[in-house]
Amino acid sequence: GAVVSQHPSWVICKSGTSVKIECRSLDFQATTMFWYRQFPKQSLMLMATSNEGSKATYEQGVEKDKFLINHASLTLSTLTVTSAHPEDSSFYICSARIHTGETQYFGPGTRLLVL
Amino acid sequence: QKEVEQNSGPLSVPEGAIASLNCTYSDRGSQSFFWYRQYSGKSPELIMSIYSNGDKEDGRFTAQLNKASQYVSLLIRDSQPSDSATYLCAVNPANDYKLSFGAGTTVTVRA
């Protein structure tokens, strides 16, 4: 149980384009989902927290207009990187929290490469 | 002071030995503690969660929690090459739904 999927697993795009990443909880309802970014050999960095049906809460220094988050249902959250640039190239990982506990289950991650 | 600190590593252990990973946290009101394993190029996967003082065992893994000392550890017994990964300690601070992560300890098990 507690499986989280992400799509796509890999994306390569040109600078200036927008990229949407989906995060789904497959076998449980997730009232809260989290989006992280991880650069090579660095620790996880929390970008934002999304709650179903409400606006996302962004961490300090994360541009909300650049990283659009939508949590339309209890099993789906999306992250859209708008007007992506090479410095946005990273490993984006979502996690989902079961509404009854604190445990976060991570998706497999999405590698974004912006050329 | 960082919220969660781990022994920096890297930690190299021979196959079959015990790997010992340590983590301290600053928020005394923290209630939930987790160990995640992250293989190179992959996302973290949950190994253990612990909520009460004492030991919790799951197969070759044992988590130990001491809230008075604000200390949580992970022991990996009979280490295998497949245990080579970065281990992340995560803490749920009081009154916070987010997890605070340590920087991770990289473990290498030598055959």
mmCIF file of N, CA, C and O in Angstrom, chain A residues 32 34 36 38 43-44 46 49 51 57 59 91 93 97 102-109 111, chain B residues 32 34 36 38 40-46 49 51 88 92 96-99 101-104:
data_model
loop_
_atom_site.group_PDB
_atom_site.id
_atom_site.type_symbol
_atom_site.label_atom_id
_atom_site.label_comp_id
_atom_site.label_asym_id
_atom_site.label_seq_id
_atom_site.Cartn_x
_atom_site.Cartn_y
_atom_site.Cartn_z
ATOM 1 N N THR A 32 -2.841 16.005 1.840
ATOM 2 C CA THR A 32 -1.701 16.904 1.688
ATOM 3 C C THR A 32 -0.637 16.255 0.821
ATOM 4 O O THR A 32 -0.298 15.093 1.029
ATOM 5 N N PHE A 34 3.270 17.164 -1.042
ATOM 6 C CA PHE A 34 4.427 18.044 -0.935
ATOM 7 C C PHE A 34 5.264 17.943 -2.213
ATOM 8 O O PHE A 34 5.377 16.870 -2.794
ATOM 9 N N TYR A 36 9.107 18.616 -3.669
ATOM 10 C CA TYR A 36 10.499 18.835 -3.327
ATOM 11 C C TYR A 36 11.324 18.975 -4.605
ATOM 12 O O TYR A 36 10.939 18.504 -5.679
ATOM 13 N N GLN A 38 15.531 18.484 -5.753
ATOM 14 C CA GLN A 38 16.827 18.012 -5.282
ATOM 15 C C GLN A 38 17.856 18.179 -6.396
ATOM 16 O O GLN A 38 17.705 17.582 -7.472
ATOM 17 N N SER A 43 20.714 17.928 -0.529
ATOM 18 C CA SER A 43 19.590 17.383 0.219
ATOM 19 C C SER A 43 18.272 17.787 -0.438
ATOM 20 O O SER A 43 18.229 18.649 -1.322
ATOM 21 N N LEU A 44 17.207 17.164 -0.006
ATOM 22 C CA LEU A 44 15.869 17.535 -0.465
ATOM 23 C C LEU A 44 15.552 18.956 -0.029
ATOM 24 O O LEU A 44 15.838 19.349 1.088
ATOM 25 N N LEU A 46 12.234 21.365 0.262
ATOM 26 C CA LEU A 46 10.785 21.497 0.138
ATOM 27 C C LEU A 46 10.458 22.778 -0.608
ATOM 28 O O LEU A 46 10.945 23.852 -0.261
ATOM 29 N N THR A 49 3.717 23.041 -0.223
ATOM 30 C CA THR A 49 2.770 22.086 0.334
ATOM 31 C C THR A 49 1.423 22.374 -0.293
ATOM 32 O O THR A 49 0.993 23.544 -0.350
ATOM 33 N N ASN A 51 -2.681 21.376 -0.327
ATOM 34 C CA ASN A 51 -3.828 20.738 0.296
ATOM 35 C C ASN A 51 -4.984 20.717 -0.684
ATOM 36 O O ASN A 51 -5.211 21.698 -1.395
ATOM 37 N N THR A 57 0.918 26.310 -0.280
ATOM 38 C CA THR A 57 1.767 27.140 0.577
ATOM 39 C C THR A 57 3.201 26.956 0.125
ATOM 40 O O THR A 57 3.717 25.836 0.142
ATOM 41 N N GLU A 59 7.350 27.637 0.148
ATOM 42 C CA GLU A 59 8.457 27.924 1.045
ATOM 43 C C GLU A 59 9.120 29.241 0.634
ATOM 44 O O GLU A 59 9.027 29.677 -0.517
ATOM 45 N N PHE A 91 15.788 17.457 -10.106
ATOM 46 C CA PHE A 91 14.999 16.252 -9.810
ATOM 47 C C PHE A 91 13.837 16.720 -8.939
ATOM 48 O O PHE A 91 14.044 17.192 -7.825
ATOM 49 N N ILE A 93 10.481 15.851 -6.883
ATOM 50 C CA ILE A 93 9.891 14.702 -6.208
ATOM 51 C C ILE A 93 8.666 15.160 -5.427
ATOM 52 O O ILE A 93 8.721 16.170 -4.715
ATOM 53 N N ARG A 97 0.822 12.550 1.929
ATOM 54 C CA ARG A 97 0.612 12.226 3.341
ATOM 55 C C ARG A 97 -0.797 11.713 3.516
ATOM 56 O O ARG A 97 -1.764 12.363 3.127
ATOM 57 N N GLU A 102 1.310 11.200 9.862
ATOM 58 C CA GLU A 102 2.344 12.143 9.458
ATOM 59 C C GLU A 102 3.293 11.587 8.415
ATOM 60 O O GLU A 102 4.092 12.305 7.844
ATOM 61 N N THR A 103 3.212 10.290 8.154
ATOM 62 C CA THR A 103 4.158 9.661 7.246
ATOM 63 C C THR A 103 3.977 10.193 5.834
ATOM 64 O O THR A 103 2.857 10.307 5.334
ATOM 65 N N GLN A 104 5.102 10.514 5.202
ATOM 66 C CA GLN A 104 5.072 10.934 3.801
ATOM 67 C C GLN A 104 5.627 9.803 2.944
ATOM 68 O O GLN A 104 6.672 9.222 3.258
ATOM 69 N N TYR A 105 4.922 9.522 1.873
ATOM 70 C CA TYR A 105 5.345 8.524 0.905
ATOM 71 C C TYR A 105 5.723 9.242 -0.374
ATOM 72 O O TYR A 105 4.953 10.056 -0.886
ATOM 73 N N PHE A 106 6.904 8.914 -0.872
ATOM 74 C CA PHE A 106 7.442 9.646 -2.012
ATOM 75 C C PHE A 106 7.122 8.985 -3.342
ATOM 76 O O PHE A 106 7.085 7.756 -3.460
ATOM 77 N N GLY A 107 6.915 9.830 -4.341
ATOM 78 C CA GLY A 107 6.832 9.346 -5.702
ATOM 79 C C GLY A 107 8.230 9.059 -6.226
ATOM 80 O O GLY A 107 9.227 9.389 -5.568
ATOM 81 N N PRO A 108 8.329 8.478 -7.412
ATOM 82 C CA PRO A 108 9.635 8.105 -7.963
ATOM 83 C C PRO A 108 10.447 9.278 -8.498
ATOM 84 O O PRO A 108 11.632 9.126 -8.801
ATOM 85 N N GLY A 109 9.828 10.446 -8.600
ATOM 86 C CA GLY A 109 10.566 11.616 -9.047
ATOM 87 C C GLY A 109 10.481 11.849 -10.543
ATOM 88 O O GLY A 109 10.201 10.931 -11.327
ATOM 89 N N ARG A 111 12.776 13.830 -13.528
ATOM 90 C CA ARG A 111 13.999 14.565 -13.896
ATOM 91 C C ARG A 111 13.666 15.550 -15.003
ATOM 92 O O ARG A 111 13.148 15.149 -16.037
ATOM 93 N N SER B 32 7.122 12.535 15.832
ATOM 94 C CA SER B 32 7.217 11.472 14.827
ATOM 95 C C SER B 32 8.588 11.524 14.170
ATOM 96 O O SER B 32 9.081 12.605 13.835
ATOM 97 N N PHE B 34 11.340 9.445 11.333
ATOM 98 C CA PHE B 34 11.360 8.545 10.189
ATOM 99 C C PHE B 34 12.780 8.380 9.665
ATOM 100 O O PHE B 34 13.592 9.299 9.728
ATOM 101 N N TYR B 36 14.473 7.301 6.001
ATOM 102 C CA TYR B 36 14.278 7.028 4.595
ATOM 103 C C TYR B 36 15.613 6.597 3.992
ATOM 104 O O TYR B 36 16.687 7.066 4.393
ATOM 105 N N GLN B 38 17.669 6.455 0.329
ATOM 106 C CA GLN B 38 17.650 7.007 -1.018
ATOM 107 C C GLN B 38 18.848 6.463 -1.788
ATOM 108 O O GLN B 38 20.000 6.777 -1.481
ATOM 109 N N SER B 40 21.152 6.229 -5.143
ATOM 110 C CA SER B 40 21.627 7.258 -6.063
ATOM 111 C C SER B 40 20.704 7.376 -7.270
ATOM 112 O O SER B 40 20.409 6.380 -7.941
ATOM 113 N N GLY B 41 20.222 8.562 -7.521
ATOM 114 C CA GLY B 41 19.367 8.793 -8.673
ATOM 115 C C GLY B 41 17.902 8.426 -8.469
ATOM 116 O O GLY B 41 17.101 8.551 -9.401
ATOM 117 N N LYS B 42 17.557 7.991 -7.264
ATOM 118 C CA LYS B 42 16.180 7.587 -6.981
ATOM 119 C C LYS B 42 15.584 8.486 -5.912
ATOM 120 O O LYS B 42 16.273 9.284 -5.289
ATOM 121 N N SER B 43 14.290 8.324 -5.702
ATOM 122 C CA SER B 43 13.636 9.111 -4.661
ATOM 123 C C SER B 43 13.695 8.360 -3.328
ATOM 124 O O SER B 43 13.986 7.163 -3.293
ATOM 125 N N PRO B 44 13.448 9.042 -2.227
ATOM 126 C CA PRO B 44 13.518 8.383 -0.914
ATOM 127 C C PRO B 44 12.411 7.343 -0.740
ATOM 128 O O PRO B 44 11.299 7.514 -1.244
ATOM 129 N N GLU B 45 12.728 6.294 -0.018
ATOM 130 C CA GLU B 45 11.727 5.296 0.342
ATOM 131 C C GLU B 45 11.760 5.106 1.850
ATOM 132 O O GLU B 45 12.820 5.115 2.484
ATOM 133 N N LEU B 46 10.604 4.951 2.428
ATOM 134 C CA LEU B 46 10.485 4.828 3.871
ATOM 135 C C LEU B 46 11.004 3.480 4.351
ATOM 136 O O LEU B 46 10.645 2.439 3.815
ATOM 137 N N SER B 49 9.488 4.035 10.790
ATOM 138 C CA SER B 49 8.946 5.157 11.530
ATOM 139 C C SER B 49 8.965 4.774 12.998
ATOM 140 O O SER B 49 8.819 3.601 13.338
ATOM 141 N N TYR B 51 7.796 6.352 17.055
ATOM 142 C CA TYR B 51 7.070 7.411 17.740
ATOM 143 C C TYR B 51 7.302 7.412 19.247
ATOM 144 O O TYR B 51 7.083 8.421 19.920
ATOM 145 N N LEU B 88 18.316 9.123 5.123
ATOM 146 C CA LEU B 88 17.804 10.420 5.568
ATOM 147 C C LEU B 88 16.997 10.259 6.847
ATOM 148 O O LEU B 88 16.090 9.431 6.919
ATOM 149 N N ASN B 92 9.127 15.150 12.385
ATOM 150 C CA ASN B 92 7.916 15.953 12.296
ATOM 151 C C ASN B 92 7.874 16.858 13.517
ATOM 152 O O ASN B 92 7.515 16.402 14.616
ATOM 153 N N ASP B 96 3.472 20.998 13.334
ATOM 154 C CA ASP B 96 3.891 21.231 11.954
ATOM 155 C C ASP B 96 3.616 19.965 11.150
ATOM 156 O O ASP B 96 3.948 18.868 11.596
ATOM 157 N N TYR B 97 3.002 20.141 10.001
ATOM 158 C CA TYR B 97 2.695 18.986 9.167
ATOM 159 C C TYR B 97 3.846 18.644 8.230
ATOM 160 O O TYR B 97 3.820 17.643 7.545
ATOM 161 N N LYS B 98 4.876 19.498 8.204
ATOM 162 C CA LYS B 98 5.988 19.244 7.304
ATOM 163 C C LYS B 98 7.029 18.391 8.006
ATOM 164 O O LYS B 98 7.076 18.301 9.235
ATOM 165 N N LEU B 99 7.874 17.743 7.224
ATOM 166 C CA LEU B 99 8.998 17.001 7.762
ATOM 167 C C LEU B 99 10.264 17.829 7.623
ATOM 168 O O LEU B 99 10.483 18.482 6.602
ATOM 169 N N PHE B 101 14.203 17.390 7.268
ATOM 170 C CA PHE B 101 15.140 16.341 6.891
ATOM 171 C C PHE B 101 16.565 16.709 7.278
ATOM 172 O O PHE B 101 16.970 17.878 7.192
ATOM 173 N N GLY B 102 17.309 15.690 7.684
ATOM 174 C CA GLY B 102 18.738 15.865 7.813
ATOM 175 C C GLY B 102 19.379 15.844 6.436
ATOM 176 O O GLY B 102 18.716 15.531 5.438
ATOM 177 N N ALA B 103 20.658 16.148 6.406
ATOM 178 C CA ALA B 103 21.377 16.200 5.128
ATOM 179 C C ALA B 103 21.649 14.811 4.568
ATOM 180 O O ALA B 103 21.965 14.669 3.385
ATOM 181 N N GLY B 104 21.520 13.788 5.432
ATOM 182 C CA GLY B 104 21.741 12.428 4.969
ATOM 183 C C GLY B 104 23.124 11.905 5.298
ATOM 184 O O GLY B 104 24.090 12.669 5.398
#
